[in-house]
PDB file of C-alpha atoms and ligand atoms in Angstrom:
ATOM      1  CA  MET V   1       9.682  49.722  33.712  1.00  0.00           C
ATOM      2  CA  GLN V   2       8.665  46.369  35.242  1.00  0.00           C
ATOM      3  CA  ALA V   3      10.717  43.926  37.086  1.00  0.00           C
ATOM      4  CA  LEU V   4      13.462  42.893  34.133  1.00  0.00           C
ATOM      5  CA  HIS V   5      14.269  39.529  33.696  1.00  0.00           C
ATOM      6  CA  ILE V   6      17.942  38.879  32.259  1.00  0.00           C
ATOM      7  CA  GLY V   7      18.410  35.178  32.213  1.00  0.00           C
ATOM      8  CA  ASP V   8      17.846  33.961  35.791  1.00  0.00           C
ATOM      9  CA  ALA V   9      18.755  37.499  37.104  1.00  0.00           C
ATOM     10  CA  VAL V  10      16.121  40.337  37.908  1.00  0.00           C
ATOM     11  CA  VAL V  11      16.603  43.789  38.032  1.00  0.00           C
ATOM     12  CA  HIS V  12      14.851  46.387  40.029  1.00  0.00           C
ATOM     13  CA  ARG V  13      14.414  50.185  39.391  1.00  0.00           C
ATOM     14  CA  ILE V  14      14.447  52.488  41.964  1.00  0.00           C
ATOM     15  CA  GLU V  15      13.288  55.810  41.511  1.00  0.00           C
ATOM     16  CA  GLU V  16      14.744  59.023  43.750  1.00  0.00           C
ATOM     17  CA  TRP V  17      13.817  61.887  41.391  1.00  0.00           C
ATOM     18  CA  SER V  18      12.255  62.826  37.791  1.00  0.00           C
ATOM     19  CA  GLY V  19      12.360  65.614  36.287  1.00  0.00           C
ATOM     20  CA  LEU V  20      13.277  68.475  33.784  1.00  0.00           C
ATOM     21  CA  PHE V  21      17.044  69.036  33.396  1.00  0.00           C
ATOM     22  CA  LEU V  22      19.231  71.293  31.309  1.00  0.00           C
ATOM     23  CA  PRO V  23      18.568  71.788  27.406  1.00  0.00           C
ATOM     24  CA  PRO V  24      20.624  70.173  25.534  1.00  0.00           C
ATOM     25  CA  ARG V  25      22.645  73.165  24.536  1.00  0.00           C
ATOM     26  CA  GLN V  26      23.806  73.540  27.824  1.00  0.00           C
ATOM     27  CA  LEU V  27      24.380  70.046  29.097  1.00  0.00           C
ATOM     28  CA  PHE V  28      26.521  69.067  26.163  1.00  0.00           C
ATOM     29  CA  ALA V  29      29.878  70.364  25.144  1.00  0.00           C
ATOM     30  CA  GLY V  30      30.414  69.411  21.227  1.00  0.00           C
ATOM     31  CA  TYR V  31      26.268  70.455  20.869  1.00  0.00           C
ATOM     32  CA  ASP V  32      25.527  71.144  17.511  1.00  0.00           C
ATOM     33  CA  GLU V  33      21.910  72.280  16.006  1.00  0.00           C
ATOM     34  CA  ALA V  34      21.687  70.525  13.044  1.00  0.00           C
ATOM     35  CA  ALA V  35      23.158  67.201  14.834  1.00  0.00           C
ATOM     36  CA  TYR V  36      20.383  67.753  16.937  1.00  0.00           C
ATOM     37  CA  ALA V  37      17.812  68.625  14.467  1.00  0.00           C
ATOM     38  CA  SER V  38      18.437  65.127  12.914  1.00  0.00           C
ATOM     39  CA  ALA V  39      18.616  63.045  16.025  1.00  0.00           C
ATOM     40  CA  ARG V  40      15.354  64.662  17.790  1.00  0.00           C
ATOM     41  CA  PRO V  41      12.155  62.665  15.802  1.00  0.00           C
ATOM     42  CA  GLN V  42      14.231  59.772  16.655  1.00  0.00           C
ATOM     43  CA  VAL V  43      14.339  60.552  20.485  1.00  0.00           C
ATOM     44  CA  GLY V  44      10.737  61.705  21.329  1.00  0.00           C
ATOM     45  CA  ASP V  45       9.135  63.010  23.754  1.00  0.00           C
ATOM     46  CA  ASP V  46       9.439  61.167  27.026  1.00  0.00           C
ATOM     47  CA  TYR V  47      13.246  61.891  26.733  1.00  0.00           C
ATOM     48  CA  ILE V  48      12.587  65.678  26.161  1.00  0.00           C
ATOM     49  CA  ASP V  49      10.478  68.552  27.268  1.00  0.00           C
ATOM     50  CA  PRO V  50       8.587  69.698  23.792  1.00  0.00           C
ATOM     51  CA  ASP V  51       7.136  73.050  25.637  1.00  0.00           C
ATOM     52  CA  SER V  52      11.101  73.849  27.684  1.00  0.00           C
ATOM     53  CA  THR V  53      13.273  71.667  25.532  1.00  0.00           C
ATOM     54  CA  ALA V  54      14.931  70.792  28.425  1.00  0.00           C
ATOM     55  CA  ILE V  55      16.394  66.969  28.609  1.00  0.00           C
ATOM     56  CA  LYS V  56      14.161  64.269  31.038  1.00  0.00           C
ATOM     57  CA  ALA V  57      16.326  62.594  33.143  1.00  0.00           C
ATOM     58  CA  CYS V  58      15.817  60.365  36.576  1.00  0.00           C
ATOM     59  CA  LEU V  59      17.791  59.720  39.891  1.00  0.00           C
ATOM     60  CA  GLN V  60      17.876  55.829  39.637  1.00  0.00           C
ATOM     61  CA  SER V  61      19.622  53.150  41.795  1.00  0.00           C
ATOM     62  CA  PHE V  62      19.322  49.335  40.361  1.00  0.00           C
ATOM     63  CA  VAL V  63      18.633  46.369  42.477  1.00  0.00           C
ATOM     64  CA  ILE V  64      20.239  43.086  40.502  1.00  0.00           C
ATOM     65  CA  GLU V  65      19.223  40.137  42.107  1.00  0.00           C
ATOM     66  CA  THR V  66      22.227  37.158  40.526  1.00  0.00           C
ATOM     67  CA  GLY V  67      23.838  34.246  41.983  1.00  0.00           C
ATOM     68  CA  GLY V  68      22.040  34.563  45.061  1.00  0.00           C
ATOM     69  CA  ARG V  69      23.673  37.983  45.473  1.00  0.00           C
ATOM     70  CA  THR V  70      21.220  41.241  45.982  1.00  0.00           C
ATOM     71  CA  ILE V  71      23.510  43.883  45.065  1.00  0.00           C
ATOM     72  CA  LEU V  72      22.543  48.090  44.744  1.00  0.00           C
ATOM     73  CA  LEU V  73      23.660  50.022  42.191  1.00  0.00           C
ATOM     74  CA  ASP V  74      23.931  53.852  42.464  1.00  0.00           C
ATOM     75  CA  THR V  75      22.774  55.947  45.268  1.00  0.00           C
ATOM     76  CA  GLY V  76      21.324  58.976  43.789  1.00  0.00           C
ATOM     77  CA  ALA V  77      21.395  61.979  45.856  1.00  0.00           C
ATOM     78  CA  GLY V  78      20.464  61.240  48.907  1.00  0.00           C
ATOM     79  CA  ASN V  79      18.031  63.147  52.142  1.00  0.00           C
ATOM     80  CA  ASP V  80      19.336  65.701  54.110  1.00  0.00           C
ATOM     81  CA  LYS V  81      22.351  65.996  52.476  1.00  0.00           C
ATOM     82  CA  GLU V  82      24.060  70.010  52.288  1.00  0.00           C
ATOM     83  CA  ARG V  83      24.705  70.569  48.304  1.00  0.00           C
ATOM     84  CA  PRO V  84      25.469  74.391  48.060  1.00  0.00           C
ATOM     85  CA  GLY V  85      27.407  73.328  44.287  1.00  0.00           C
ATOM     86  CA  ILE V  86      24.097  71.902  43.051  1.00  0.00           C
ATOM     87  CA  PRO V  87      20.818  72.950  45.070  1.00  0.00           C
ATOM     88  CA  LEU V  88      18.304  70.660  43.055  1.00  0.00           C
ATOM     89  CA  PHE V  89      19.961  67.673  45.007  1.00  0.00           C
ATOM     90  CA  GLY V  90      20.266  69.289  48.326  1.00  0.00           C
ATOM     91  CA  LYS V  91      18.289  68.485  51.267  1.00  0.00           C
ATOM     92  CA  LEU V  92      15.872  66.255  49.671  1.00  0.00           C
ATOM     93  CA  LYS V  93      13.058  64.611  51.652  1.00  0.00           C
ATOM     94  CA  THR V  94      12.492  61.805  48.839  1.00  0.00           C
ATOM     95  CA  PRO V  95      10.598  58.047  50.012  1.00  0.00           C
ATOM     96  CA  PHE V  96      12.991  56.773  48.208  1.00  0.00           C
ATOM     97  CA  LEU V  97      13.945  53.901  51.317  1.00  0.00           C
ATOM     98  CA  GLN V  98      10.722  53.094  51.488  1.00  0.00           C
ATOM     99  CA  ARG V  99      10.240  52.485  47.409  1.00  0.00           C
ATOM    100  CA  LEU V 100      13.208  49.806  48.141  1.00  0.00           C
ATOM    101  CA  ALA V 101      10.954  48.644  51.073  1.00  0.00           C
ATOM    102  CA  ALA V 102       7.948  48.269  49.042  1.00  0.00           C
ATOM    103  CA  ALA V 103      10.182  46.591  46.039  1.00  0.00           C
ATOM    104  CA  GLY V 104      11.285  43.855  48.530  1.00  0.00           C
ATOM    105  CA  PHE V 105      14.368  45.457  50.070  1.00  0.00           C
ATOM    106  CA  ALA V 106      15.333  46.780  53.947  1.00  0.00           C
ATOM    107  CA  PRO V 107      18.186  48.123  53.635  1.00  0.00           C
ATOM    108  CA  GLY V 108      19.276  44.835  55.426  1.00  0.00           C
ATOM    109  CA  ARG V 109      19.085  42.867  52.765  1.00  0.00           C
ATOM    110  CA  ILE V 110      21.645  44.961  50.546  1.00  0.00           C
ATOM    111  CA  ASP V 111      24.767  42.882  50.425  1.00  0.00           C
ATOM    112  CA  THR V 112      26.774  44.760  47.712  1.00  0.00           C
ATOM    113  CA  VAL V 113      26.329  48.703  46.837  1.00  0.00           C
ATOM    114  CA  VAL V 114      28.372  49.478  43.738  1.00  0.00           C
ATOM    115  CA  CYS V 115      28.650  52.960  42.731  1.00  0.00           C
ATOM    116  CA  THR V 116      29.656  52.987  38.902  1.00  0.00           C
ATOM    117  CA  HIS V 117      31.619  56.121  39.496  1.00  0.00           C
ATOM    118  CA  LEU V 118      31.481  59.107  42.535  1.00  0.00           C
ATOM    119  CA  HIS V 119      29.453  62.049  41.637  1.00  0.00           C
ATOM    120  CA  VAL V 120      27.178  63.748  43.741  1.00  0.00           C
ATOM    121  CA  ASP V 121      24.255  62.021  42.222  1.00  0.00           C
ATOM    122  CA  HIS V 122      25.312  58.602  42.694  1.00  0.00           C
ATOM    123  CA  VAL V 123      26.528  58.305  45.780  1.00  0.00           C
ATOM    124  CA  GLY V 124      23.934  59.925  48.249  1.00  0.00           C
ATOM    125  CA  TRP V 125      22.392  57.157  49.853  1.00  0.00           C
ATOM    126  CA  ASN V 126      25.039  55.399  50.679  1.00  0.00           C
ATOM    127  CA  THR V 127      24.530  56.948  53.994  1.00  0.00           C
ATOM    128  CA  ILE V 128      21.830  58.847  56.419  1.00  0.00           C
ATOM    129  CA  LEU V 129      21.806  60.928  58.951  1.00  0.00           C
ATOM    130  CA  ALA V 130      21.509  59.595  62.353  1.00  0.00           C
ATOM    131  CA  ASP V 131      21.832  61.928  65.856  1.00  0.00           C
ATOM    132  CA  GLY V 132      23.529  64.453  63.747  1.00  0.00           C
ATOM    133  CA  GLU V 133      26.248  61.910  61.701  1.00  0.00           C
ATOM    134  CA  TRP V 134      26.516  59.815  58.082  1.00  0.00           C
ATOM    135  CA  VAL V 135      25.901  56.880  59.354  1.00  0.00           C
ATOM    136  CA  PRO V 136      26.248  53.289  55.982  1.00  0.00           C
ATOM    137  CA  THR V 137      22.287  52.884  54.743  1.00  0.00           C
ATOM    138  CA  PHE V 138      23.372  49.858  54.327  1.00  0.00           C
ATOM    139  CA  PRO V 139      25.151  47.809  57.592  1.00  0.00           C
ATOM    140  CA  ASN V 140      25.637  44.700  55.987  1.00  0.00           C
ATOM    141  CA  ALA V 141      26.965  45.822  52.883  1.00  0.00           C
ATOM    142  CA  GLN V 142      30.424  45.754  51.099  1.00  0.00           C
ATOM    143  CA  TYR V 143      30.341  49.444  49.046  1.00  0.00           C
ATOM    144  CA  VAL V 144      32.352  48.608  46.090  1.00  0.00           C
ATOM    145  CA  PHE V 145      34.156  52.275  44.764  1.00  0.00           C
ATOM    146  CA  PRO V 146      36.476  52.891  41.979  1.00  0.00           C
ATOM    147  CA  ALA V 147      39.717  53.017  43.307  1.00  0.00           C
ATOM    148  CA  ALA V 148      40.753  55.818  40.857  1.00  0.00           C
ATOM    149  CA  ASP V 149      37.891  58.073  42.123  1.00  0.00           C
ATOM    150  CA  ALA V 150      37.736  57.709  45.740  1.00  0.00           C
ATOM    151  CA  MET V 151      41.377  59.367  44.793  1.00  0.00           C
ATOM    152  CA  TYR V 152      40.521  61.799  42.617  1.00  0.00           C
ATOM    153  CA  TRP V 153      37.451  63.322  44.870  1.00  0.00           C
ATOM    154  CA  ASP V 154      39.112  63.283  48.184  1.00  0.00           C
ATOM    155  CA  PRO V 155      39.538  66.665  49.402  1.00  0.00           C
ATOM    156  CA  ARG V 156      42.238  66.077  51.095  1.00  0.00           C
ATOM    157  CA  ASN V 157      43.774  64.832  47.983  1.00  0.00           C
ATOM    158  CA  ARG V 158      43.459  68.507  45.760  1.00  0.00           C
ATOM    159  CA  SER V 159      46.964  69.397  45.715  1.00  0.00           C
ATOM    160  CA  ARG V 160      47.910  66.018  43.789  1.00  0.00           C
ATOM    161  CA  PHE V 161      45.030  67.292  41.291  1.00  0.00           C
ATOM    162  CA  SER V 162      44.742  70.377  39.067  1.00  0.00           C
ATOM    163  CA  ALA V 163      41.459  72.241  38.965  1.00  0.00           C
ATOM    164  CA  LYS V 164      38.506  69.710  38.410  1.00  0.00           C
ATOM    165  CA  VAL V 165      35.298  70.269  35.797  1.00  0.00           C
ATOM    166  CA  GLY V 166      33.359  69.015  38.613  1.00  0.00           C
ATOM    167  CA  GLU V 167      34.535  70.784  41.684  1.00  0.00           C
ATOM    168  CA  ALA V 168      32.182  72.982  42.231  1.00  0.00           C
ATOM    169  CA  VAL V 169      29.150  71.000  41.663  1.00  0.00           C
ATOM    170  CA  ASN V 170      30.250  68.348  43.678  1.00  0.00           C
ATOM    171  CA  GLU V 171      31.128  69.618  46.940  1.00  0.00           C
ATOM    172  CA  GLY V 172      30.816  67.879  49.874  1.00  0.00           C
ATOM    173  CA  PHE V 173      29.735  64.646  48.632  1.00  0.00           C
ATOM    174  CA  PHE V 174      33.048  62.946  50.058  1.00  0.00           C
ATOM    175  CA  ASP V 175      32.519  63.902  53.593  1.00  0.00           C
ATOM    176  CA  ASP V 176      29.490  63.214  54.102  1.00  0.00           C
ATOM    177  CA  SER V 177      29.026  59.958  51.345  1.00  0.00           C
ATOM    178  CA  VAL V 178      31.839  58.331  50.841  1.00  0.00           C
ATOM    179  CA  ARG V 179      34.359  59.067  53.760  1.00  0.00           C
ATOM    180  CA  PRO V 180      32.072  57.632  56.747  1.00  0.00           C
ATOM    181  CA  ILE V 181      32.030  54.443  54.789  1.00  0.00           C
ATOM    182  CA  LEU V 182      35.729  54.320  54.280  1.00  0.00           C
ATOM    183  CA  GLN V 183      36.268  54.975  57.934  1.00  0.00           C
ATOM    184  CA  ARG V 184      34.233  51.680  59.226  1.00  0.00           C
ATOM    185  CA  GLY V 185      36.425  49.369  56.581  1.00  0.00           C
ATOM    186  CA  LEU V 186      32.996  48.910  54.329  1.00  0.00           C
ATOM    187  CA  ALA V 187      34.497  50.138  50.968  1.00  0.00           C
ATOM    188  CA  ARG V 188      36.290  47.755  48.829  1.00  0.00           C
ATOM    189  CA  LEU V 189      38.516  50.124  46.207  1.00  0.00           C
ATOM    190  CA  VAL V 190      38.504  48.815  42.928  1.00  0.00           C
ATOM    191  CA  ASP V 191      40.675  49.002  39.657  1.00  0.00           C
ATOM    192  CA  ALA V 192      38.490  47.527  36.308  1.00  0.00           C
ATOM    193  CA  PRO V 193      38.690  45.365  34.880  1.00  0.00           C
ATOM    194  CA  LEU V 194      37.392  42.757  37.198  1.00  0.00           C
ATOM    195  CA  GLN V 195      34.412  39.747  37.899  1.00  0.00           C
ATOM    196  CA  LEU V 196      33.235  40.704  40.944  1.00  0.00           C
ATOM    197  CA  PHE V 197      30.800  37.846  41.311  1.00  0.00           C
ATOM    198  CA  GLU V 198      30.200  35.091  39.129  1.00  0.00           C
ATOM    199  CA  GLY V 199      27.850  36.959  35.887  1.00  0.00           C
ATOM    200  CA  VAL V 200      28.339  40.186  37.105  1.00  0.00           C
ATOM    201  CA  ARG V 201      31.951  42.137  35.761  1.00  0.00           C
ATOM    202  CA  LEU V 202      33.096  45.376  35.917  1.00  0.00           C
ATOM    203  CA  ASP V 203      35.624  47.253  32.812  1.00  0.00           C
ATOM    204  CA  PRO V 204      36.635  50.406  32.969  1.00  0.00           C
ATOM    205  CA  ALA V 205      35.027  53.731  31.354  1.00  0.00           C
ATOM    206  CA  GLY V 206      37.472  56.452  32.115  1.00  0.00           C
ATOM    207  CA  GLY V 207      36.475  60.082  31.542  1.00  0.00           C
ATOM    208  CA  HIS V 208      33.474  60.932  32.739  1.00  0.00           C
ATOM    209  CA  THR V 209      35.325  60.594  35.831  1.00  0.00           C
ATOM    210  CA  PRO V 210      39.295  59.050  35.895  1.00  0.00           C
ATOM    211  CA  GLY V 211      37.299  55.407  37.677  1.00  0.00           C
ATOM    212  CA  SER V 212      34.402  55.674  35.939  1.00  0.00           C
ATOM    213  CA  GLN V 213      33.304  51.756  35.626  1.00  0.00           C
ATOM    214  CA  THR V 214      30.616  50.094  33.501  1.00  0.00           C
ATOM    215  CA  LEU V 215      28.683  46.351  35.056  1.00  0.00           C
ATOM    216  CA  THR V 216      28.224  43.713  33.251  1.00  0.00           C
ATOM    217  CA  LEU V 217      25.282  41.492  34.403  1.00  0.00           C
ATOM    218  CA  GLU V 218      25.527  37.774  32.166  1.00  0.00           C
ATOM    219  CA  SER V 219      22.705  35.237  33.185  1.00  0.00           C
ATOM    220  CA  ALA V 220      21.482  32.431  30.850  1.00  0.00           C
ATOM    221  CA  GLY V 221      22.883  33.635  27.935  1.00  0.00           C
ATOM    222  CA  GLU V 222      21.366  37.102  28.565  1.00  0.00           C
ATOM    223  CA  ARG V 223      23.677  40.320  28.626  1.00  0.00           C
ATOM    224  CA  ALA V 224      22.834  43.661  30.169  1.00  0.00           C
ATOM    225  CA  ILE V 225      25.269  46.775  30.523  1.00  0.00           C
ATOM    226  CA  PHE V 226      25.039  49.200  33.112  1.00  0.00           C
ATOM    227  CA  VAL V 227      26.968  52.009  31.729  1.00  0.00           C
ATOM    228  CA  GLY V 228      26.535  54.868  34.362  1.00  0.00           C
ATOM    229  CA  ASP V 229      27.268  58.213  32.756  1.00  0.00           C
ATOM    230  CA  VAL V 230      28.991  57.009  29.795  1.00  0.00           C
ATOM    231  CA  LEU V 231      26.034  58.519  28.064  1.00  0.00           C
ATOM    232  CA  HIS V 232      23.357  60.761  30.153  1.00  0.00           C
ATOM    233  CA  HIS V 233      20.552  61.021  27.563  1.00  0.00           C
ATOM    234  CA  PRO V 234      19.462  58.471  23.846  1.00  0.00           C
ATOM    235  CA  LEU V 235      21.062  61.921  21.984  1.00  0.00           C
ATOM    236  CA  GLN V 236      24.543  60.608  22.838  1.00  0.00           C
ATOM    237  CA  ILE V 237      23.942  57.779  20.964  1.00  0.00           C
ATOM    238  CA  TYR V 238      23.031  59.424  17.766  1.00  0.00           C
ATOM    239  CA  ASN V 239      26.200  61.757  18.778  1.00  0.00           C
ATOM    240  CA  PRO V 240      28.735  59.883  20.763  1.00  0.00           C
ATOM    241  CA  ASP V 241      31.232  62.600  20.646  1.00  0.00           C
ATOM    242  CA  TRP V 242      28.876  64.916  22.863  1.00  0.00           C
ATOM    243  CA  ASN V 243      30.454  65.181  26.175  1.00  0.00           C
ATOM    244  CA  SER V 244      28.242  66.456  28.865  1.00  0.00           C
ATOM    245  CA  ILE V 245      29.208  69.474  30.787  1.00  0.00           C
ATOM    246  CA  PHE V 246      30.149  67.580  34.343  1.00  0.00           C
ATOM    247  CA  CYS V 247      32.760  65.227  31.938  1.00  0.00           C
ATOM    248  CA  GLU V 248      36.673  65.195  33.842  1.00  0.00           C
ATOM    249  CA  ASP V 249      38.690  64.289  30.726  1.00  0.00           C
ATOM    250  CA  ALA V 250      36.957  64.754  27.351  1.00  0.00           C
ATOM    251  CA  GLN V 251      39.049  62.806  24.906  1.00  0.00           C
ATOM    252  CA  SER V 252      38.608  60.076  27.504  1.00  0.00           C
ATOM    253  CA  ALA V 253      35.042  60.325  27.623  1.00  0.00           C
ATOM    254  CA  ARG V 254      34.456  60.599  23.756  1.00  0.00           C
ATOM    255  CA  ASP V 255      36.734  57.090  23.840  1.00  0.00           C
ATOM    256  CA  SER V 256      34.794  55.212  26.529  1.00  0.00           C
ATOM    257  CA  ARG V 257      31.606  56.555  25.259  1.00  0.00           C
ATOM    258  CA  ARG V 258      32.388  55.026  21.467  1.00  0.00           C
ATOM    259  CA  ARG V 259      33.750  51.263  23.254  1.00  0.00           C
ATOM    260  CA  THR V 260      30.745  50.990  25.068  1.00  0.00           C
ATOM    261  CA  LEU V 261      28.417  51.860  22.611  1.00  0.00           C
ATOM    262  CA  GLY V 262      30.372  49.121  20.771  1.00  0.00           C
ATOM    263  CA  ARG V 263      29.975  47.022  23.194  1.00  0.00           C
ATOM    264  CA  VAL V 264      26.240  47.357  23.617  1.00  0.00           C
ATOM    265  CA  ALA V 265      25.921  46.706  20.092  1.00  0.00           C
ATOM    266  CA  ASP V 266      28.341  43.475  19.369  1.00  0.00           C
ATOM    267  CA  GLU V 267      27.054  41.873  22.481  1.00  0.00           C
ATOM    268  CA  ARG V 268      23.069  42.526  21.949  1.00  0.00           C
ATOM    269  CA  ALA V 269      23.353  43.532  25.474  1.00  0.00           C
ATOM    270  CA  VAL V 270      20.453  45.350  27.045  1.00  0.00           C
ATOM    271  CA  MET V 271      21.758  49.082  27.684  1.00  0.00           C
ATOM    272  CA  ILE V 272      20.897  50.649  31.239  1.00  0.00           C
ATOM    273  CA  PRO V 273      22.037  54.353  31.996  1.00  0.00           C
ATOM    274  CA  ALA V 274      21.662  55.945  35.005  1.00  0.00           C
ATOM    275  CA  HIS V 275      19.793  58.882  34.243  1.00  0.00           C
ATOM    276  CA  PHE V 276      17.438  57.932  30.990  1.00  0.00           C
ATOM    277  CA  ALA V 277      13.538  58.558  31.455  1.00  0.00           C
ATOM    278  CA  GLY V 278      10.977  57.199  29.584  1.00  0.00           C
ATOM    279  CA  ARG V 279      11.368  53.165  29.109  1.00  0.00           C
ATOM    280  CA  HIS V 280      14.861  53.508  31.142  1.00  0.00           C
ATOM    281  CA  VAL V 281      16.751  50.642  28.860  1.00  0.00           C
ATOM    282  CA  ALA V 282      17.321  50.588  25.497  1.00  0.00           C
ATOM    283  CA  ARG V 283      19.126  48.819  23.032  1.00  0.00           C
ATOM    284  CA  VAL V 284      22.180  50.022  20.326  1.00  0.00           C
ATOM    285  CA  GLU V 285      22.887  48.944  16.429  1.00  0.00           C
ATOM    286  CA  ARG V 286      25.733  50.151  14.480  1.00  0.00           C
ATOM    287  CA  ALA V 287      24.661  52.586  11.922  1.00  0.00           C
ATOM    288  CA  GLY V 288      27.422  53.688   9.611  1.00  0.00           C
ATOM    289  CA  GLY V 289      30.328  54.620  11.261  1.00  0.00           C
ATOM    290  CA  GLY V 290      27.913  55.530  14.548  1.00  0.00           C
ATOM    291  CA  PHE V 291      25.334  53.945  16.143  1.00  0.00           C
ATOM    292  CA  LEU V 292      21.544  54.206  16.777  1.00  0.00           C
ATOM    293  CA  ALA V 293      18.703  53.010  19.243  1.00  0.00           C
ATOM    294  CA  VAL V 294      16.170  51.057  19.301  1.00  0.00           C
ATOM    295  CA  GLY V 295      13.325  50.428  21.688  1.00  0.00           C
ATOM    296  CA  LEU V 296      13.364  54.189  23.238  1.00  0.00           C
TER     297      LEU V 296
HETATM  298 ZN1  LIG I   1      25.275  61.044  36.714  1.00  0.00          ZN
END
């Protein structure tokens, strides 16, 4: 994806990792073989490996330039992190910051970091290791986190919540990638809906995590909706009731997915999910009681 222009705003995609993840039958709760067979030809080999049938996925961040702001949306898995619950994203040594710089963004240029939600693969580059300590990667940024997730995932609040779906897979992220930001007073904890800046709005999309939020970018009559992990894969456009196995609240996740897909369709927006491979963005149309993808 080249830089994407949304009105006068510019969106740059910065890739951290791409590869094969789980096959759909393992990734999606509610997976159904017949529904898969029906949707599979619409999705194509850019999104599913034809040999292994594993989904193709990315860890990627987006830099949004709008109204004089430079916003980094989601921060991937990060380097050097201990990740016993998901070794695929542990101890990484990717050139993410070099790629960010090559796109024109030294860390000091980022003035705002927004996490769509707090999960191990969305917060990693919030911090880097310096002299044995996790320190903010973007020293001039305000970090915008969903307040509900900051409450939910803090291990110090564990006794306040019942067992979490993502407890094991997300082990460690809060203390190395969120708490250092909170402790330095760089975080703004928010509750959506919220007009963050002119042309930048956060909307609630809870379910995958309690505080999951989408970011809507509007400029000069055009619109993009960054949907985070409201859906992980184009198969879920055709099967919006399929949750990932990482969704905390199944019914809320399904409701948020249908509501968000409906918004993307009705508002004629470009949908930019966190993990789509292929062309990384799509448009959505309503079809009967469901949805279909355009431009995969
Ligand atoms: Zn994710």
